[in-house]
PDB file of C-alpha atoms in Angstrom:
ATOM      1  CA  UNK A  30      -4.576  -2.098  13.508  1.00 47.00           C
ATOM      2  CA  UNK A  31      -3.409   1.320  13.729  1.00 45.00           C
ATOM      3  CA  UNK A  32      -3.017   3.228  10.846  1.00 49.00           C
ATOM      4  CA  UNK A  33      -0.694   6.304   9.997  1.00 47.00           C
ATOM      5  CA  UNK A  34      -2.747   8.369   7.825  1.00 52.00           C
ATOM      6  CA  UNK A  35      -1.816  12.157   6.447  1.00 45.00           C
ATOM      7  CA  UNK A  36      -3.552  14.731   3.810  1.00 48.00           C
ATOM      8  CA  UNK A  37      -2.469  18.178   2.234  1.00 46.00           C
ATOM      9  CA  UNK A  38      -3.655  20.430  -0.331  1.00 42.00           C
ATOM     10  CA  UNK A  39      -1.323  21.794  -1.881  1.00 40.00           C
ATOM     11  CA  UNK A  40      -2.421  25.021  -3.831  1.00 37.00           C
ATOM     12  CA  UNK A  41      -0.030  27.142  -5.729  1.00 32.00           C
ATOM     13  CA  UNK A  42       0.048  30.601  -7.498  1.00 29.00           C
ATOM     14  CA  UNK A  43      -2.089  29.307 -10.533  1.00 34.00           C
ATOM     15  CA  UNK A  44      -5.646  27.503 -10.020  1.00 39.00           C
ATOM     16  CA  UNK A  45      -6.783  24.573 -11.899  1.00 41.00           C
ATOM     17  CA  UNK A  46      -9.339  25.710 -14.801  1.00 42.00           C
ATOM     18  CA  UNK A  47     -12.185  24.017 -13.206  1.00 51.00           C
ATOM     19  CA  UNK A  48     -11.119  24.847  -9.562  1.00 60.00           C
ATOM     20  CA  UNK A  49     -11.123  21.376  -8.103  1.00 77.00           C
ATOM     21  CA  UNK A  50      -8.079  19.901  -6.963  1.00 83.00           C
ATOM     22  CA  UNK A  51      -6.103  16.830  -8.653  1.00 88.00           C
ATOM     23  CA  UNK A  52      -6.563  14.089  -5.769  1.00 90.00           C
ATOM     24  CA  UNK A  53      -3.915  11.619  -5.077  1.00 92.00           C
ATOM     25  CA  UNK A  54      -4.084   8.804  -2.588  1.00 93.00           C
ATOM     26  CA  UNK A  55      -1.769   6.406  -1.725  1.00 92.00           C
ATOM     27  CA  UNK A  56      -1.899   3.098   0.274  1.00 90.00           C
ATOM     28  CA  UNK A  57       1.455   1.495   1.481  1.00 88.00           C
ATOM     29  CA  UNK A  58       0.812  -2.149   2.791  1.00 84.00           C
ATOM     30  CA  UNK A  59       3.006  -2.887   6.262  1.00 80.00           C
ATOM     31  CA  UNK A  60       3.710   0.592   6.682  1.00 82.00           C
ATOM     32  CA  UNK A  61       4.477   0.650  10.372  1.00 75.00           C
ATOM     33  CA  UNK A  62       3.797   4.242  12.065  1.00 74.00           C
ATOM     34  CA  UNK A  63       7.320   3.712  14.082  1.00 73.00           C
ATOM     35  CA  UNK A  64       8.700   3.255  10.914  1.00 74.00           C
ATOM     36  CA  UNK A  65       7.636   6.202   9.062  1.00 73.00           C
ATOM     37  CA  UNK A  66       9.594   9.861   9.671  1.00 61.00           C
ATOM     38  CA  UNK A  67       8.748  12.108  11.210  1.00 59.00           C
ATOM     39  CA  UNK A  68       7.790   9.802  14.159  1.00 57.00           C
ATOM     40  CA  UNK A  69      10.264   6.471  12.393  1.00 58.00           C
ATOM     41  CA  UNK A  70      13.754   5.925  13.013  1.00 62.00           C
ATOM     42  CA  UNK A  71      16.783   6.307  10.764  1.00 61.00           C
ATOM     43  CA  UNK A  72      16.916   3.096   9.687  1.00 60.00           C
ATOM     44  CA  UNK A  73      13.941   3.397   7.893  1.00 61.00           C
ATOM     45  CA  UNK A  74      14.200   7.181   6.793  1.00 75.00           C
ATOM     46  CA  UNK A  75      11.539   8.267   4.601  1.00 85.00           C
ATOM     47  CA  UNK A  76      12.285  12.247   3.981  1.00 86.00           C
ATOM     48  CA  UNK A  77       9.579  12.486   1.074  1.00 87.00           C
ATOM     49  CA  UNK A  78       6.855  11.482   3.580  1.00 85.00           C
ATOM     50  CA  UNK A  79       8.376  13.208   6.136  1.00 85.00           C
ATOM     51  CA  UNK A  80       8.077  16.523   4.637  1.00 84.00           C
ATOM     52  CA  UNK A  81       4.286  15.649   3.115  1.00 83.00           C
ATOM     53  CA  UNK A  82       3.178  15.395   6.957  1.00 83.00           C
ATOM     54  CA  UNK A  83       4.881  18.890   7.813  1.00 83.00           C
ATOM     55  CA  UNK A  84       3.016  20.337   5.060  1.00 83.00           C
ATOM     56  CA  UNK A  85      -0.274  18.947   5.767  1.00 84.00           C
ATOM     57  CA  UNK A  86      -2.114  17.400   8.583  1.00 85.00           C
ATOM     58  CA  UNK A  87      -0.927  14.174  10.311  1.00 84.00           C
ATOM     59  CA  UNK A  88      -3.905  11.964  11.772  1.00 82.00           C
ATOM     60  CA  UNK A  89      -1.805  10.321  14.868  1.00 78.00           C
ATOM     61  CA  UNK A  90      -5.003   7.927  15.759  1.00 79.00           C
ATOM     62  CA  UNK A  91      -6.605   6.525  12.489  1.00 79.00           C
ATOM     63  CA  UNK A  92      -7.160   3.091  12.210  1.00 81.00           C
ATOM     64  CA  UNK A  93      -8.028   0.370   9.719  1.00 82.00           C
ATOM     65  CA  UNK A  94     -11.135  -1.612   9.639  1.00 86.00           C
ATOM     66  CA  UNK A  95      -9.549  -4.802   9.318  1.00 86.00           C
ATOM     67  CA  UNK A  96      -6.918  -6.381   9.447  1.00 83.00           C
ATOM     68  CA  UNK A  97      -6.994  -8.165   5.745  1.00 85.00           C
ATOM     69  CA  UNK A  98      -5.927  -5.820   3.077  1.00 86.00           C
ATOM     70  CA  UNK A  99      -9.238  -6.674   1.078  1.00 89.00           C
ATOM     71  CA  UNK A 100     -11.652  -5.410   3.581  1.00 92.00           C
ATOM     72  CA  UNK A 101      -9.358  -2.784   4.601  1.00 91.00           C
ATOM     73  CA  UNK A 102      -9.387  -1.196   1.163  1.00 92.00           C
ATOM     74  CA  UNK A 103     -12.887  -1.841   0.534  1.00 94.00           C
ATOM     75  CA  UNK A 104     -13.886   0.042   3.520  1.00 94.00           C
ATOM     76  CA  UNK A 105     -11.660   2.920   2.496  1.00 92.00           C
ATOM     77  CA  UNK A 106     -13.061   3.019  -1.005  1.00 94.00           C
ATOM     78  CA  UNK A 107     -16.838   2.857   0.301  1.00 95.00           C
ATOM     79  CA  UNK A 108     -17.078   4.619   3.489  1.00 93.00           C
ATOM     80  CA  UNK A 109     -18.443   1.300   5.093  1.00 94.00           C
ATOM     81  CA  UNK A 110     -17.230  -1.299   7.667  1.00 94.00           C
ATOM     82  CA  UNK A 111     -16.080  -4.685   5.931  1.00 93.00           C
ATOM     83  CA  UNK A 112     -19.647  -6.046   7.636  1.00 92.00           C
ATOM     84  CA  UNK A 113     -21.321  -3.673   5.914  1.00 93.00           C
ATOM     85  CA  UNK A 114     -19.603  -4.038   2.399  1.00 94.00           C
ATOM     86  CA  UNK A 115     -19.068  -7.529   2.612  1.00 91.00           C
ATOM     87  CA  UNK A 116     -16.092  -8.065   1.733  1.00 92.00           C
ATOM     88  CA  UNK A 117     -14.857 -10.212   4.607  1.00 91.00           C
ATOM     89  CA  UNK A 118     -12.736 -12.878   3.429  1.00 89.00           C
ATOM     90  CA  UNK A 119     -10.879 -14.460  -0.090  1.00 84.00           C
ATOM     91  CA  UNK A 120     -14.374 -16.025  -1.456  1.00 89.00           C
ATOM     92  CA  UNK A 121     -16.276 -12.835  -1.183  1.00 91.00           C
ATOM     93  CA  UNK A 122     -16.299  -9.806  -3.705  1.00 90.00           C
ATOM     94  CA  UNK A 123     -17.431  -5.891  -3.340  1.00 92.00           C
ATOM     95  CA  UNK A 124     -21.567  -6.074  -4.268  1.00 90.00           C
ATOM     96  CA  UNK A 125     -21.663  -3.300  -7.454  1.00 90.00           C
ATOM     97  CA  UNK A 126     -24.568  -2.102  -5.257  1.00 92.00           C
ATOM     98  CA  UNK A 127     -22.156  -0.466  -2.744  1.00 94.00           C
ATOM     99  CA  UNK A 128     -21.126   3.091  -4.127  1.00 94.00           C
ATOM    100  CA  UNK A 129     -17.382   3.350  -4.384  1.00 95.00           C
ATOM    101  CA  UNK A 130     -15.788   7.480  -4.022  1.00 95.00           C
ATOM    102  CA  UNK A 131     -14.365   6.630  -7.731  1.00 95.00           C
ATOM    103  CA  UNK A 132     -17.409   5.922  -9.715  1.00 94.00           C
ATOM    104  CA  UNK A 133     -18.932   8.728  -7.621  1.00 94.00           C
ATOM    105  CA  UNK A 134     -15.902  11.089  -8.643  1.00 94.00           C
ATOM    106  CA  UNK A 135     -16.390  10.317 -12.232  1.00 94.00           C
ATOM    107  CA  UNK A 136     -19.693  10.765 -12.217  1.00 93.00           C
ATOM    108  CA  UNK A 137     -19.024  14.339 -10.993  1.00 92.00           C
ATOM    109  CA  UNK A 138     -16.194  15.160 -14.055  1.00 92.00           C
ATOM    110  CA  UNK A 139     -12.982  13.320 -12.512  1.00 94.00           C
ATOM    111  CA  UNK A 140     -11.008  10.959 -14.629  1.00 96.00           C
ATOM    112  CA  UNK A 141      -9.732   8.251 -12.450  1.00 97.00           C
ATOM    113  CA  UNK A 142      -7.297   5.455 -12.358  1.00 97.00           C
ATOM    114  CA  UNK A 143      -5.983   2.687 -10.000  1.00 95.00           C
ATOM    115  CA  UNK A 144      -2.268   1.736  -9.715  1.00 94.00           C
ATOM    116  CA  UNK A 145      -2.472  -1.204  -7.910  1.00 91.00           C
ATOM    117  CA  UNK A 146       0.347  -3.860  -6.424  1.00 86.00           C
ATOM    118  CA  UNK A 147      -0.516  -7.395  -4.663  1.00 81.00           C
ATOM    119  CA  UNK A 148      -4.115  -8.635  -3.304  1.00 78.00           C
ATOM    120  CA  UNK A 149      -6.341  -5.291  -4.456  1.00 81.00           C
ATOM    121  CA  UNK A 150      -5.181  -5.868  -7.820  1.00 77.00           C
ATOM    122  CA  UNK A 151      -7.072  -9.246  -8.335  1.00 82.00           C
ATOM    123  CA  UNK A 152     -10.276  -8.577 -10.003  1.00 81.00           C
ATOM    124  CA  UNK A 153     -12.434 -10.786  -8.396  1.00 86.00           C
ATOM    125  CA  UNK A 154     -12.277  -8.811  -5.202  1.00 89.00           C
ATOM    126  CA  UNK A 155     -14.561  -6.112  -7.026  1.00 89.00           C
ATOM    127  CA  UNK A 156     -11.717  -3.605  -5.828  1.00 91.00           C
ATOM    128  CA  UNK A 157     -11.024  -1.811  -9.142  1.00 89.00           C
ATOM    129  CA  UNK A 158     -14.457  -1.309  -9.769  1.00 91.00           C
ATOM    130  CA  UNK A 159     -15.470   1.863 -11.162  1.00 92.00           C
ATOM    131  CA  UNK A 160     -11.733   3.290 -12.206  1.00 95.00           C
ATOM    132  CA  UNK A 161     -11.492   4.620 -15.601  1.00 95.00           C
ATOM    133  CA  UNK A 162      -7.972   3.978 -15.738  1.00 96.00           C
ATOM    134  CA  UNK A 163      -6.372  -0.084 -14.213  1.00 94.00           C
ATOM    135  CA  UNK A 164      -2.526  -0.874 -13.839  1.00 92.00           C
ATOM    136  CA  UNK A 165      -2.259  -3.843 -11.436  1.00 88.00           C
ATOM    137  CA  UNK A 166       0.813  -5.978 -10.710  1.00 82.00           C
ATOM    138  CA  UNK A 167       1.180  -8.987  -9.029  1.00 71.00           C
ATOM    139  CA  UNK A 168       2.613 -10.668  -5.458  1.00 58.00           C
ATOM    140  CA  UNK A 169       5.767 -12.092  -7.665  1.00 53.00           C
ATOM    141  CA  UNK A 170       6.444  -8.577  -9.180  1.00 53.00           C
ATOM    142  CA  UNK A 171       9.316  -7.290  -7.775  1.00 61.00           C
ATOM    143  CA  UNK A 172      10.308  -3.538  -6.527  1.00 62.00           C
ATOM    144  CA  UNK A 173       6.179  -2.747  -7.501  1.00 78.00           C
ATOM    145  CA  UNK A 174       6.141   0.947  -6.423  1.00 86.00           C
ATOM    146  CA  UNK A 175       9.159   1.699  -8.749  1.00 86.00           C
ATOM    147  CA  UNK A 176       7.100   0.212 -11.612  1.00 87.00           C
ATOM    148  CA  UNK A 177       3.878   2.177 -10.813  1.00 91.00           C
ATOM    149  CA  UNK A 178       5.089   5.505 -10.601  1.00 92.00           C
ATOM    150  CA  UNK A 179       5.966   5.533 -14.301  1.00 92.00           C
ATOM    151  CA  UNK A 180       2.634   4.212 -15.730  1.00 93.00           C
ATOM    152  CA  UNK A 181       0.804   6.947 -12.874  1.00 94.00           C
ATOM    153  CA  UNK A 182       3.082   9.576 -14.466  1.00 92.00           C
ATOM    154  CA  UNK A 183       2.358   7.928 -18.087  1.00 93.00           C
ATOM    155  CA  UNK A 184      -1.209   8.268 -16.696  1.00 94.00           C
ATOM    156  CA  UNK A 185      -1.355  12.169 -15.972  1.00 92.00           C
ATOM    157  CA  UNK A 186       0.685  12.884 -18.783  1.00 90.00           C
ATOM    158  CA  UNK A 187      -2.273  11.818 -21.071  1.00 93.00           C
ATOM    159  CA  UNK A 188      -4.851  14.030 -19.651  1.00 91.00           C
ATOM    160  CA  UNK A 189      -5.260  17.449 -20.811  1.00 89.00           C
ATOM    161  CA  UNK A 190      -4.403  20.342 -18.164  1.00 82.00           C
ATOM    162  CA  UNK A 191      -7.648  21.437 -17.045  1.00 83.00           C
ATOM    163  CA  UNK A 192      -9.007  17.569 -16.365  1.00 88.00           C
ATOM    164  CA  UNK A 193     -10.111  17.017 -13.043  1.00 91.00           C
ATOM    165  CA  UNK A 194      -8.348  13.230 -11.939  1.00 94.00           C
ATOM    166  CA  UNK A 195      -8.453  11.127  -9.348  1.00 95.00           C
ATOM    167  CA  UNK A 196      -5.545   8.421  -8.500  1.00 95.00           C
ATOM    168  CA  UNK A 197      -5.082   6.098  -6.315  1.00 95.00           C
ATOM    169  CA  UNK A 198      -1.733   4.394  -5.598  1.00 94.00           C
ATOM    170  CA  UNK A 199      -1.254   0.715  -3.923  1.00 91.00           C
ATOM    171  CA  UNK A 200       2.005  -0.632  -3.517  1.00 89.00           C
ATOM    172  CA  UNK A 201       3.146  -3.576  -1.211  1.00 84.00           C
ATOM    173  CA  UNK A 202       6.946  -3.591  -1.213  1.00 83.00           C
ATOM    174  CA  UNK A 203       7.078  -3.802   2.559  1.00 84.00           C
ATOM    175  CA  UNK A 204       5.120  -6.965   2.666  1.00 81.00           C
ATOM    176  CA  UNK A 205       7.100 -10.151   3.182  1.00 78.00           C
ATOM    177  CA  UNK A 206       8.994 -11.073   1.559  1.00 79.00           C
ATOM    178  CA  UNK A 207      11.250  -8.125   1.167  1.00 80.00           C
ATOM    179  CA  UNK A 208      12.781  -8.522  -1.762  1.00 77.00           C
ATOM    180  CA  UNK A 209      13.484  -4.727  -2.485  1.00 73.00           C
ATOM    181  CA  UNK A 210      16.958  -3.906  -2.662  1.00 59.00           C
ATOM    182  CA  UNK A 211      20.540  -5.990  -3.534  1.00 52.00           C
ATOM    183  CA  UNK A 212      22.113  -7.230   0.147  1.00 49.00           C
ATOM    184  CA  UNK A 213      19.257  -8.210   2.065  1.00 47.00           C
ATOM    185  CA  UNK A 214      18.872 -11.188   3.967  1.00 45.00           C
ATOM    186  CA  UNK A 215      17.386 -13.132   1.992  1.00 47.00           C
ATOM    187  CA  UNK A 216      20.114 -13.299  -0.759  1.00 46.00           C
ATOM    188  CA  UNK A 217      23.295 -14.289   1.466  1.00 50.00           C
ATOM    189  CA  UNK A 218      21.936 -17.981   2.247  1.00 58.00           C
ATOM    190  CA  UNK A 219      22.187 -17.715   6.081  1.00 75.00           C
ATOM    191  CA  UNK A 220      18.808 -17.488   6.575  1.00 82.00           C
ATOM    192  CA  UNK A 221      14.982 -18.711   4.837  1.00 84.00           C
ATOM    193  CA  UNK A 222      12.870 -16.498   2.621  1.00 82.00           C
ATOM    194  CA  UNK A 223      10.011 -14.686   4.679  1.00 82.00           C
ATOM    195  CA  UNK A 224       7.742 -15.829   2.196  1.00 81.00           C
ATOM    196  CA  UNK A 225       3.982 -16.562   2.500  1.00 78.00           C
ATOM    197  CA  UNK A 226       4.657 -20.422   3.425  1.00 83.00           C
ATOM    198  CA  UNK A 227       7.424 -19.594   5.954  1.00 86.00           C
ATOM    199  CA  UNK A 228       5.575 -16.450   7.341  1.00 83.00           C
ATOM    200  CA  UNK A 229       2.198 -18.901   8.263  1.00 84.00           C
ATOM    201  CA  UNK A 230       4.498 -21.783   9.897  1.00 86.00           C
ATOM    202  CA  UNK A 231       6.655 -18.964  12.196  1.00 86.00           C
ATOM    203  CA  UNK A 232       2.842 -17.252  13.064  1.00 83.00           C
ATOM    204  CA  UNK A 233       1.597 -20.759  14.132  1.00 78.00           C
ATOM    205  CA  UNK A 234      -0.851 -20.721  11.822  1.00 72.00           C
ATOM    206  CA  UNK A 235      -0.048 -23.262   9.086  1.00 67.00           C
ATOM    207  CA  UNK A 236      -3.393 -23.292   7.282  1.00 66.00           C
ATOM    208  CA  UNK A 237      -6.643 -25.307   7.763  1.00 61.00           C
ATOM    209  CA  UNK A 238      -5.307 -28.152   5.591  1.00 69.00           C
ATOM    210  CA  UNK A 239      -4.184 -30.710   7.940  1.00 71.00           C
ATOM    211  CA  UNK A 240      -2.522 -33.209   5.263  1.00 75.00           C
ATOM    212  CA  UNK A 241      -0.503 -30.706   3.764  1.00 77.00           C
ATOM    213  CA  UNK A 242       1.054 -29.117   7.109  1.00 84.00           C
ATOM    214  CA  UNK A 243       4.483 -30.187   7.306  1.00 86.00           C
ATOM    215  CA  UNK A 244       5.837 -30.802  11.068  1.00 86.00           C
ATOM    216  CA  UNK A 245       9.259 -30.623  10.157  1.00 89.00           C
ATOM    217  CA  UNK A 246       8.730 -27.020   8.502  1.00 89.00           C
ATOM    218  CA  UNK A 247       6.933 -25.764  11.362  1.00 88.00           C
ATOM    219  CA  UNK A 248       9.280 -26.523  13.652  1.00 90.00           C
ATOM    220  CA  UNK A 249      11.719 -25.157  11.811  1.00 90.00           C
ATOM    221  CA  UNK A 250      10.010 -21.922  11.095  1.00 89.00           C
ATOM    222  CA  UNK A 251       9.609 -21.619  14.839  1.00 91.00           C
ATOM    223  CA  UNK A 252      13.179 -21.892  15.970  1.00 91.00           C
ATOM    224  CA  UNK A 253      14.174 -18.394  14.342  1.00 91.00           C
ATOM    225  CA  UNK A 254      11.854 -16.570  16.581  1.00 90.00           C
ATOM    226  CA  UNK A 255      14.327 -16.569  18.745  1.00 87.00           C
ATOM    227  CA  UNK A 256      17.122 -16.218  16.673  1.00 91.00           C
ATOM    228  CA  UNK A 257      18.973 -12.399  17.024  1.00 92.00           C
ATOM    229  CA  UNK A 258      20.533 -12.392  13.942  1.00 90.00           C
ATOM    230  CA  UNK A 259      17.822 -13.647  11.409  1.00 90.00           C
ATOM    231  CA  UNK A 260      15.320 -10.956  13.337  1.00 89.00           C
ATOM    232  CA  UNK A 261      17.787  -8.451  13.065  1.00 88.00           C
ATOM    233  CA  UNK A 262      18.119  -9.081   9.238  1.00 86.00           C
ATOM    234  CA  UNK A 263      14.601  -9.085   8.432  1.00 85.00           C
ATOM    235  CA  UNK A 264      14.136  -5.729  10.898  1.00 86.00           C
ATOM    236  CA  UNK A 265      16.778  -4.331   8.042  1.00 85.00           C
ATOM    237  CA  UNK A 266      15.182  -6.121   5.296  1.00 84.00           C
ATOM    238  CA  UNK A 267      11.962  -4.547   6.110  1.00 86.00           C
ATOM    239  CA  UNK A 268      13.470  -0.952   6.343  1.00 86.00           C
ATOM    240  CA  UNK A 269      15.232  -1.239   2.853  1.00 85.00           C
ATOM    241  CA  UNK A 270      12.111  -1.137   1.939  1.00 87.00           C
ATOM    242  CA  UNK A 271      10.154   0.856   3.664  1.00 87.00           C
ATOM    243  CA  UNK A 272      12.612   3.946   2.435  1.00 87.00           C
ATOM    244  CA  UNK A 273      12.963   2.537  -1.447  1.00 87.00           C
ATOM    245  CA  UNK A 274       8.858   3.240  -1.097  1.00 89.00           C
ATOM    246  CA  UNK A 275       9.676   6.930  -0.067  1.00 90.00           C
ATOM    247  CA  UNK A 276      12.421   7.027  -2.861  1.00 90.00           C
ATOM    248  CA  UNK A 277       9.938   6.122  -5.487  1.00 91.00           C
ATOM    249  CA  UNK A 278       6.736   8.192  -3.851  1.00 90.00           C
ATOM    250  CA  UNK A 279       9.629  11.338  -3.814  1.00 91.00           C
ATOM    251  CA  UNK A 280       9.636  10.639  -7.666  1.00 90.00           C
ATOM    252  CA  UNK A 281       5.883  10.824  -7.791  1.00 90.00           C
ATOM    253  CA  UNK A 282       5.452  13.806  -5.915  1.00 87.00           C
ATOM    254  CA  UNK A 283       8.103  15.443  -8.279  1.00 85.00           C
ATOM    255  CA  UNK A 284       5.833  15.045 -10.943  1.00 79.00           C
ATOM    256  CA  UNK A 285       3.448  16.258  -8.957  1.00 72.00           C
ATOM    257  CA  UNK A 286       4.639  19.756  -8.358  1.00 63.00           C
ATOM    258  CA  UNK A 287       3.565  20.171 -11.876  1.00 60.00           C
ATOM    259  CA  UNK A 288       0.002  20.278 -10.718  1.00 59.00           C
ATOM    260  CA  UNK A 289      -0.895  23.698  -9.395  1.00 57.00           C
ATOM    261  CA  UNK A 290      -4.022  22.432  -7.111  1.00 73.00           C
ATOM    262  CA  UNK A 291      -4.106  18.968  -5.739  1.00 80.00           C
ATOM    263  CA  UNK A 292      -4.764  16.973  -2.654  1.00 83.00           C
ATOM    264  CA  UNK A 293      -2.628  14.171  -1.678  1.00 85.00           C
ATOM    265  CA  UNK A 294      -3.351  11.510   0.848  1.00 88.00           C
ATOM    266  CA  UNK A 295      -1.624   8.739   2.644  1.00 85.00           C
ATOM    267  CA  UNK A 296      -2.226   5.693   4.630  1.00 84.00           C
ATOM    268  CA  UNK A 297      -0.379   3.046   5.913  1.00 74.00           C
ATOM    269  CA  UNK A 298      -1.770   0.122   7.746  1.00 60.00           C
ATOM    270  CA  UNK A 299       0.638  -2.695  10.057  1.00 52.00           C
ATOM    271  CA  UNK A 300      -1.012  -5.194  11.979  1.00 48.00           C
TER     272      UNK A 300
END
């Protein structure tokens, strides 16, 4: 599962009071590398990520632990592999004996929060543990970047100037099914939904559940893999989105500029 993954400090004429940087990290789900400037391709242009990798430094080879966003996170929020933290599948949850870097950064003075879109944002995963600060939203929530940049900004706002934070940013809007923007394939009626039930029939992998599979649903599933035009509107489905995630992250790191010393860093995992 490679893993496109960039940092930069960003320090400016003023220091913070306390001298630590403001620490942002952000986690976009389905993030392909190919599709991410300055490496992507136009369809998929993503300018405000583009010029965060020219500014800082761009890690060309970093790779996830696994390839369930879960473990994935959990391993990125404890420093362990998913055997280690044991967070390895949807009836497990993160042991409160493992350290996570946010209960270790408040410990130390940081106020943190968690802005968090799809799986990570279901408590019993033990994800959020440890954040101050919580704003989850869920798989049916629509467009969930451009709804978490205003309650991270709402965040910040809050804290006085010379408060050491720490945030970290989920979103999932290029997961299936790609409902980000007016026009894509899913709304002209040509086509199915790439939805979770359609997504595990077209994978071959229907579930363990034997007396719910559906032949007729698989087979149909399966027929589009072959089919130009429906792969050619989820390829532009899936890039809609991709740059409405660099739209809203551009709006972020407006707000941003505000801070005189802070660290920003970004991953982005495809499998």
């Amino acid at each position: 599962m490679r893993r496109r993954a960039w940092r930069l400090r960003r320090r400016f004429f003023a220091p913070r009071l306390t001298g630590a940087p403001a620490w942002y990290w952000y986690r976009f789900a389905r993030c392909a590398p190919t599709a991410l400037l300055p490496d992507g391709y136009a369809g998929s242009a993503t300018p405000a990520l583009s010029k965060l990798a020219k500014q800082g430094v761009v890690f060309e080879n970093a790779y996830a632990n696994s390839n369930w966003t879960a473990a994935a996170v959990a391993s990125m929020l404890t420093g362990k592999r998913p055997f280690s933290h044991g967070l390895l599948s949807y009836m497990d949850s993160l042991s409160p004996d493992i350290p996570v870097i946010q209960s270790v950064l408040s410990e130390n003075g940081y106020e943190t929060a968690a802005f968090l879109a799809g799986l990570p944002a279901e408590a019993p995963y033990g994800l959020s543990r440890g954040f101050g600060h919580i704003h989850t939203l869920f798989e049916e929530e629509l467009h969930a970047m451009s709804r978490l940049v205003p309650a991270a900004v709402e965040w910040e706002k809050s804290l006085s100037p010379e408060k050491d934070f720490f945030m970290f940013l989920h979103a999932d809007d290029a997961h299936s099914p790609y409902r980000c923007s007016p026009g894509t394939y899913v709304k002209n009626g040509k086509f199915p939904e790439a939805n979770s039930e359609f997504a595990t029939y077209y994978n071959g992998f229907p579930g363990f559940d034997l007396h719910k599979l559906d032949l007729e649903k698989w087979k149909q599933a399966l027929s589009y893999r072959g089919n130009t035009a429906f792969l050619s509107n989820l390829s532009n489905a899936y890039d809609r989105c991709v740059s409405r995630l660099d739209k809203d992250l551009a709006a972020l790191l407006r707000k941003c500029n505000e801070i005189t010393d802070s660290f920003h860093c970004f991953t982005g995992r495809i499998v």
